[in-house]
PDB file of C-alpha atoms and ligand atoms in Angstrom:
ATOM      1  CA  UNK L 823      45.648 -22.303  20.554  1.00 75.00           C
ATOM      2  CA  UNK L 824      46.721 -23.071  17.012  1.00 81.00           C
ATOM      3  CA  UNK L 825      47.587 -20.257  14.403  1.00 90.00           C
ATOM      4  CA  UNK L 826      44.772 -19.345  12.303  1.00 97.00           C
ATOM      5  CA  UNK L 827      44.678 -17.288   8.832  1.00 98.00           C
ATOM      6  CA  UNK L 828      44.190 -14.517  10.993  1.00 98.00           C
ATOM      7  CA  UNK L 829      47.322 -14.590  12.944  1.00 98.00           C
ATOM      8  CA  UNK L 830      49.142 -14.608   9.465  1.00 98.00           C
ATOM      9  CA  UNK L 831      47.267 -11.617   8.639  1.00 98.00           C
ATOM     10  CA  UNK L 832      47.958  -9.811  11.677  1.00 98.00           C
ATOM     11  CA  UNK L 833      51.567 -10.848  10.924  1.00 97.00           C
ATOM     12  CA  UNK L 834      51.145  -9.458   7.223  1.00 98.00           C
ATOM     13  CA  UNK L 835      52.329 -13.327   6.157  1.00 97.00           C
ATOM     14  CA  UNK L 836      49.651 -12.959   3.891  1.00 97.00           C
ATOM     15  CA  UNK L 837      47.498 -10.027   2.109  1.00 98.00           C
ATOM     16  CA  UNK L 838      44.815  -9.173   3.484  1.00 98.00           C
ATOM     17  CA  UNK L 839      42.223  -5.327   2.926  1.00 98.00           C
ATOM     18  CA  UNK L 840      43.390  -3.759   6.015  1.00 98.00           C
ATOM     19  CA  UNK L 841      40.815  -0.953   7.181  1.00 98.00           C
ATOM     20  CA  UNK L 842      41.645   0.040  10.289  1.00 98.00           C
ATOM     21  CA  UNK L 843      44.660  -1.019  13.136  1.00 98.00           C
ATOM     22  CA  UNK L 844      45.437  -0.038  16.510  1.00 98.00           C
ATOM     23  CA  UNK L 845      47.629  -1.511  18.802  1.00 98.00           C
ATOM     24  CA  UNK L 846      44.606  -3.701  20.097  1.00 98.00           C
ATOM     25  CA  UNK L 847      42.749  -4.323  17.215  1.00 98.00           C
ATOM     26  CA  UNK L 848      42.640  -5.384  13.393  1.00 98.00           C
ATOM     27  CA  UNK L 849      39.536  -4.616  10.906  1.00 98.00           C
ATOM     28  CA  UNK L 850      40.186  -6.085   6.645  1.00 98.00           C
ATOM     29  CA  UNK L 851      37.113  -6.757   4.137  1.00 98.00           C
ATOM     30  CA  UNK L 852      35.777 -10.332   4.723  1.00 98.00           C
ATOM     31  CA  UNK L 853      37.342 -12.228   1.516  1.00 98.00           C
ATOM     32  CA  UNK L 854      34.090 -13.473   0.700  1.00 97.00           C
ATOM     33  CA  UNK L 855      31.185 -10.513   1.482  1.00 97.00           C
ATOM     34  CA  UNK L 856      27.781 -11.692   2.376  1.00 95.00           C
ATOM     35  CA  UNK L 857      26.782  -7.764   1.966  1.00 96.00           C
ATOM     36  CA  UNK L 858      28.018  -5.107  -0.278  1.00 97.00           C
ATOM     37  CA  UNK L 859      30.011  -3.823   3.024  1.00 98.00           C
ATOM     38  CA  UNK L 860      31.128  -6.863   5.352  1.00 98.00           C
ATOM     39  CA  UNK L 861      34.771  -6.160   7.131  1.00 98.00           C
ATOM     40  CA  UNK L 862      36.145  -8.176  10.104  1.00 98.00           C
ATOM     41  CA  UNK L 863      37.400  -6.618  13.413  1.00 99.00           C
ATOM     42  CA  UNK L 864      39.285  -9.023  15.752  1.00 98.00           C
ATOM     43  CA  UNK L 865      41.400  -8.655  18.225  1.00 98.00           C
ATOM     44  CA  UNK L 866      45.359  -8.625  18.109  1.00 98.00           C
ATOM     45  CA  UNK L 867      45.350 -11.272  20.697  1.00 98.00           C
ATOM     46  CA  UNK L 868      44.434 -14.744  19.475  1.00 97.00           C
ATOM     47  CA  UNK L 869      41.377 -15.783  21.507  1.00 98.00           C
ATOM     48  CA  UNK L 870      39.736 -19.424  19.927  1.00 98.00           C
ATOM     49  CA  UNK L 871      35.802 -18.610  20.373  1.00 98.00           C
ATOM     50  CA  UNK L 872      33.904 -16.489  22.463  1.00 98.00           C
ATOM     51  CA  UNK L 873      33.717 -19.121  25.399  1.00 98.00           C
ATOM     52  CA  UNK L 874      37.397 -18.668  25.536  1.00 98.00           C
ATOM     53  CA  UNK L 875      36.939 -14.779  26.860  1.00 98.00           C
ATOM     54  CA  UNK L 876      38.157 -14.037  30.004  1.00 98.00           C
ATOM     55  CA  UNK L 877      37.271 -11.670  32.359  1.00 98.00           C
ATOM     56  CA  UNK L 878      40.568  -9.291  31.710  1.00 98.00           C
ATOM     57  CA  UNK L 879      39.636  -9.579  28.111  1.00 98.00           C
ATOM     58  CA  UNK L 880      36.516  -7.067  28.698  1.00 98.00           C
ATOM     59  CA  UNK L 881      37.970  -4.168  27.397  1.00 98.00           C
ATOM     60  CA  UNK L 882      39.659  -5.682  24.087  1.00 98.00           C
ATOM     61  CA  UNK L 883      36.188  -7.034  23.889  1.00 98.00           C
ATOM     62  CA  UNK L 884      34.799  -3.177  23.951  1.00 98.00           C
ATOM     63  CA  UNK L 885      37.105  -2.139  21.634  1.00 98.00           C
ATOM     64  CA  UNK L 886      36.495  -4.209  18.925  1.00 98.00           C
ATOM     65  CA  UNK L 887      33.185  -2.789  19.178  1.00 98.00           C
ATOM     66  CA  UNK L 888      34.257   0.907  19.444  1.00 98.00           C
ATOM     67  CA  UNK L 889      36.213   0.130  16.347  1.00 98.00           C
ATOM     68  CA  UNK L 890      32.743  -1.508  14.512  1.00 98.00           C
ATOM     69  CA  UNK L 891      31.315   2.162  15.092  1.00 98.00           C
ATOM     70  CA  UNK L 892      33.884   4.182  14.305  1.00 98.00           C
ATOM     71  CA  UNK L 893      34.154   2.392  10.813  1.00 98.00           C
ATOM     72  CA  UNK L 894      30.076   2.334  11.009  1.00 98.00           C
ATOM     73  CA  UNK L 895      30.386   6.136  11.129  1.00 98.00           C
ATOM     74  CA  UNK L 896      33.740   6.898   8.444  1.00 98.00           C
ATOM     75  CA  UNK L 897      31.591   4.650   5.713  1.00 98.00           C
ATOM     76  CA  UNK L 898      28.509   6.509   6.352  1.00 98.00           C
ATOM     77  CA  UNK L 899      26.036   3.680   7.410  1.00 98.00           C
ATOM     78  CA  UNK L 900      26.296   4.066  10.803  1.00 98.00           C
ATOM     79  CA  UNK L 901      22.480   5.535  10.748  1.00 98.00           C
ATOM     80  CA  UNK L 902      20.947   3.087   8.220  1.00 98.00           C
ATOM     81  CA  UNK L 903      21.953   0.537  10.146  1.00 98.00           C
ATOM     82  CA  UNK L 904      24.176  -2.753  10.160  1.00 98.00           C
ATOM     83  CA  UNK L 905      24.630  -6.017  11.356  1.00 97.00           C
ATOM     84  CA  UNK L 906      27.629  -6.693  13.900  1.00 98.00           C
ATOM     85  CA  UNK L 907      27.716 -10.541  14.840  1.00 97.00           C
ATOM     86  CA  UNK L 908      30.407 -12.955  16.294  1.00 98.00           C
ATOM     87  CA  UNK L 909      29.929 -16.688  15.151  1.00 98.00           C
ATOM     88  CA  UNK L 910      30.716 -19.433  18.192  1.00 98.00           C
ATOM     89  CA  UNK L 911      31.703 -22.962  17.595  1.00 98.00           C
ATOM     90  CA  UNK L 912      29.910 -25.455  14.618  1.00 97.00           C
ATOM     91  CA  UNK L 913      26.432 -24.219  14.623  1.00 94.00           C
ATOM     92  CA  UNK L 914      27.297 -20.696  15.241  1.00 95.00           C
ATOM     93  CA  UNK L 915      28.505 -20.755  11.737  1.00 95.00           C
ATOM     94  CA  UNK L 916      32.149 -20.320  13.142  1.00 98.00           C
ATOM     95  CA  UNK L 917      35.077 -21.558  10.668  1.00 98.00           C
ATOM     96  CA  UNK L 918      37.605 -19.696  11.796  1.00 98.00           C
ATOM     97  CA  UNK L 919      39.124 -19.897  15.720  1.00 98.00           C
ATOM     98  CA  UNK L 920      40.153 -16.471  16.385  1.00 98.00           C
ATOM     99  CA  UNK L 921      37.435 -14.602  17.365  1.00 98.00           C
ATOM    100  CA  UNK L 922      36.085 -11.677  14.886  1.00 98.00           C
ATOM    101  CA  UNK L 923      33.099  -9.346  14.522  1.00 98.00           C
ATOM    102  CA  UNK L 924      31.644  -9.657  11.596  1.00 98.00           C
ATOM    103  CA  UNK L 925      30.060  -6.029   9.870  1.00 98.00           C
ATOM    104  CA  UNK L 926      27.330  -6.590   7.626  1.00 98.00           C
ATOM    105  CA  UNK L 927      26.055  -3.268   5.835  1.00 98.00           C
ATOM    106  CA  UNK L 928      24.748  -2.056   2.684  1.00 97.00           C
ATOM    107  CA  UNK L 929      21.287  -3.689   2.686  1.00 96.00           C
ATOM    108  CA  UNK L 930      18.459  -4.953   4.913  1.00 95.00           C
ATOM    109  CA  UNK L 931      19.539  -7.392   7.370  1.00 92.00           C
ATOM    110  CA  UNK L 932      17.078 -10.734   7.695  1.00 88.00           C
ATOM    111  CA  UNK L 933      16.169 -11.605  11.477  1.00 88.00           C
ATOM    112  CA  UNK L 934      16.277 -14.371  12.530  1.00 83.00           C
ATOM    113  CA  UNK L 935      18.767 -15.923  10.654  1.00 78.00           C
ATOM    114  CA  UNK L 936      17.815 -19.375  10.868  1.00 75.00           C
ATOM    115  CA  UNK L 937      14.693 -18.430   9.179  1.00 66.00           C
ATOM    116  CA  UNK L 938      16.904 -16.798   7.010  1.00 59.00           C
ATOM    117  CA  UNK L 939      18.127 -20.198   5.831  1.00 59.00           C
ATOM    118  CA  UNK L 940      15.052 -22.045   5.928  1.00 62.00           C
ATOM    119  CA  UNK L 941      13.662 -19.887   3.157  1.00 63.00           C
ATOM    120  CA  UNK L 942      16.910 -20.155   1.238  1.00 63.00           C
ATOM    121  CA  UNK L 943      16.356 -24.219   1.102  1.00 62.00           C
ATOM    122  CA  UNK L 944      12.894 -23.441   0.051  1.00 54.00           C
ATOM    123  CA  UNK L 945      12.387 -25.055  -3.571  1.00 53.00           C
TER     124      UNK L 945
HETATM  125  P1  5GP Q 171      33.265 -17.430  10.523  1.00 57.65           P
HETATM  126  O1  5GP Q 171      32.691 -18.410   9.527  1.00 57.65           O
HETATM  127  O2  5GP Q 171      34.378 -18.064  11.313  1.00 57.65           O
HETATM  128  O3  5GP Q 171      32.264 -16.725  11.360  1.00 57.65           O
HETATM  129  O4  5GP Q 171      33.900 -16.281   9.635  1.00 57.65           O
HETATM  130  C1  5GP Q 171      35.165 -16.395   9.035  1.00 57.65           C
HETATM  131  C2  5GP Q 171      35.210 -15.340   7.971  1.00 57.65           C
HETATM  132  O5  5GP Q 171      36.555 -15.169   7.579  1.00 57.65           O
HETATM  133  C3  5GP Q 171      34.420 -15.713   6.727  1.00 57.65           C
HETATM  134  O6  5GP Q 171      33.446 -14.719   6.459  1.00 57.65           O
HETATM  135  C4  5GP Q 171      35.492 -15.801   5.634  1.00 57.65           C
HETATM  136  O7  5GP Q 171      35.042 -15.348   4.388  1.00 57.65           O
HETATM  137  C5  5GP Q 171      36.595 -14.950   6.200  1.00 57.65           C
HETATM  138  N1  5GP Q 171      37.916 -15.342   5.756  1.00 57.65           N
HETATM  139  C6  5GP Q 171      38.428 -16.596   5.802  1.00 57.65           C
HETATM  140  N2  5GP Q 171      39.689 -16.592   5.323  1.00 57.65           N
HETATM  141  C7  5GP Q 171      39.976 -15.304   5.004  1.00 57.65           C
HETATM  142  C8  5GP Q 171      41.140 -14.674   4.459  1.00 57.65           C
HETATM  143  O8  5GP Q 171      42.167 -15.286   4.177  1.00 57.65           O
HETATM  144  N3  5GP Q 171      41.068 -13.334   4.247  1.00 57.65           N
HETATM  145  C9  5GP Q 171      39.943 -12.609   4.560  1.00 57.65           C
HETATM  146  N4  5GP Q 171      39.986 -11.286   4.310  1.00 57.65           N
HETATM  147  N5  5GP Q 171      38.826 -13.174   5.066  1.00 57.65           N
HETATM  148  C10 5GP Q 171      38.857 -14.506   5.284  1.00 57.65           C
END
């Protein structure tokens, strides 16, 4: 697949507000929050969308969830509550191919997000 922004930041080619790094996993503050707390954990391994997960890729998978959590829990909004959402393709909302969680927290969450939008366009 082709390098993304991510790989670079992986790479530290370019800055990025690295939270949290294991050997399997990377989580940085989104560049652009859509929440007063909104971080990114993807994987090490560069992995386009989430139709491009493969069976072996399970556990990576699991860990970028475990990950979520554990930064859910250090930041204290663990028990309020918090949105954790992967984007796929055009109208998933994806813009970048290398797969990441997104972690939304800070504030009440809308559901479901198309309505979301809907209202937004609202005059
Ligand atoms: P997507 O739209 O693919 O679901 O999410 C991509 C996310 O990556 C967006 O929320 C966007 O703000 C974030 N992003 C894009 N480029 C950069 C960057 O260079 N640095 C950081 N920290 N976030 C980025």
């Amino acid at each position: 697949m082709a390098e993304t922004i991510f790989t670079k930041i992986i790479n530290r080619e370019i800055p990025a507000d690295i939270i949290f790094e294991d050997d399997d996993v990377l989580a940085f503050n989104d560049i652009s929050p859509q929440a007063p707390t909104h971080f990114l954990v993807i994987p090490k391994k560069p992995i386009a969308t989430i139709n491009d997960i493969q069976p072996q890729d399970a556990e990576l998978i699991g860990k970028m969830y475990l990950a979520a959590a554990t930064l859910a829990k250090q930041k204290g909004f663990s028990e309020s509550g918090y949105r954790a959402v992967m984007n796929c393709n055009p109208d998933g909302g994806q813009t970048v191919y290398h797969i990441h969680l997104h972690v939304l927290a800070g504030k009440p969450m809308g559901w479901p997000p198309y309505q979301d939008r809907m209202k937004q366009e609202l005059p």
